[in-house]
């Protein structure tokens, strides 16, 4: 059914397929190096993963970004473009042989998002809590829905 | 069976295929991505658990199985305009091959990352044996 076709889900399925291939390829120590070559883009959709919520007052962008070096965290807005950048700190130097699992990606990232509507650039609020980055961008006055009074004769 | 396969990684938005042993109801949850490395002293386990507050983390070792649970404390909004992830509770188990000193497991969390130091028990630590060299 076309009604049920969801491109996002298709992409997720594809992505998990790719992840599986890489994970199945388990050559111990060099998988770490390989991974670092591909960083920070572990996925086609970029890092960090984001959810966007909208209400009449603001656009809320939430990103899953655990373990960031907070000094490196940068949130900027230019026009309708929001950029999230930062660095996920690597672990202290450990011999590759000592690793039993290495699944967490680390490194620098920058992700740019196009927002649907104009935002009030002077009143943007960004918070980082428990590894989740939350950015609240108030809708600009022009973008807010206007309520028009209907005069009834 | 504890999850001890490296092929399973938490992809936020996708849930794990198994459920916690202790519960009967089917529960969807995320497998947190982990790094695990070993030193002479013990294991260090680092897990990404974004959205989980310190007091909602539960780490325990029972019968050589280490269990990490994390309950999402992040307030979730409904109806995203665009979504790439779905925050669910985290759950993952590991088999510990070597004897560990449960009493001395140390845990710390920072910015959604859990770090566990699991010391080996004295018996299993490598012993340095002095070699006497006779002339």
mmCIF file with all atom_site columns, C-alpha atoms in Angstrom, chain A residues 25-32 96:
data_model
loop_
_atom_site.group_PDB
_atom_site.id
_atom_site.type_symbol
_atom_site.label_atom_id
_atom_site.label_alt_id
_atom_site.label_comp_id
_atom_site.label_asym_id
_atom_site.label_entity_id
_atom_site.label_seq_id
_atom_site.pdbx_PDB_ins_code
_atom_site.Cartn_x
_atom_site.Cartn_y
_atom_site.Cartn_z
_atom_site.occupancy
_atom_site.B_iso_or_equiv
_atom_site.pdbx_formal_charge
_atom_site.auth_seq_id
_atom_site.auth_comp_id
_atom_site.auth_asym_id
_atom_site.auth_atom_id
_atom_site.pdbx_PDB_model_num
ATOM 1 C CA . UNK A 1 25 ? 33.212 -7.703 9.460  1.00 0.00 ? 25 UNK A CA 1
ATOM 2 C CA . UNK A 1 26 ? 34.999 -8.019 12.741 1.00 0.00 ? 26 UNK A CA 1
ATOM 3 C CA . UNK A 1 27 ? 38.712 -7.762 12.153 1.00 0.00 ? 27 UNK A CA 1
ATOM 4 C CA . UNK A 1 28 ? 39.450 -6.809 15.736 1.00 0.00 ? 28 UNK A CA 1
ATOM 5 C CA . UNK A 1 29 ? 41.811 -3.936 16.008 1.00 0.00 ? 29 UNK A CA 1
ATOM 6 C CA . UNK A 1 30 ? 41.584 -2.345 12.621 1.00 0.00 ? 30 UNK A CA 1
ATOM 7 C CA . UNK A 1 31 ? 37.854 -1.886 12.804 1.00 0.00 ? 31 UNK A CA 1
ATOM 8 C CA . UNK A 1 32 ? 38.618 0.921  15.200 1.00 0.00 ? 32 UNK A CA 1
ATOM 9 C CA . UNK A 1 96 ? 43.778 -1.668 20.339 1.00 0.00 ? 96 UNK A CA 1
#
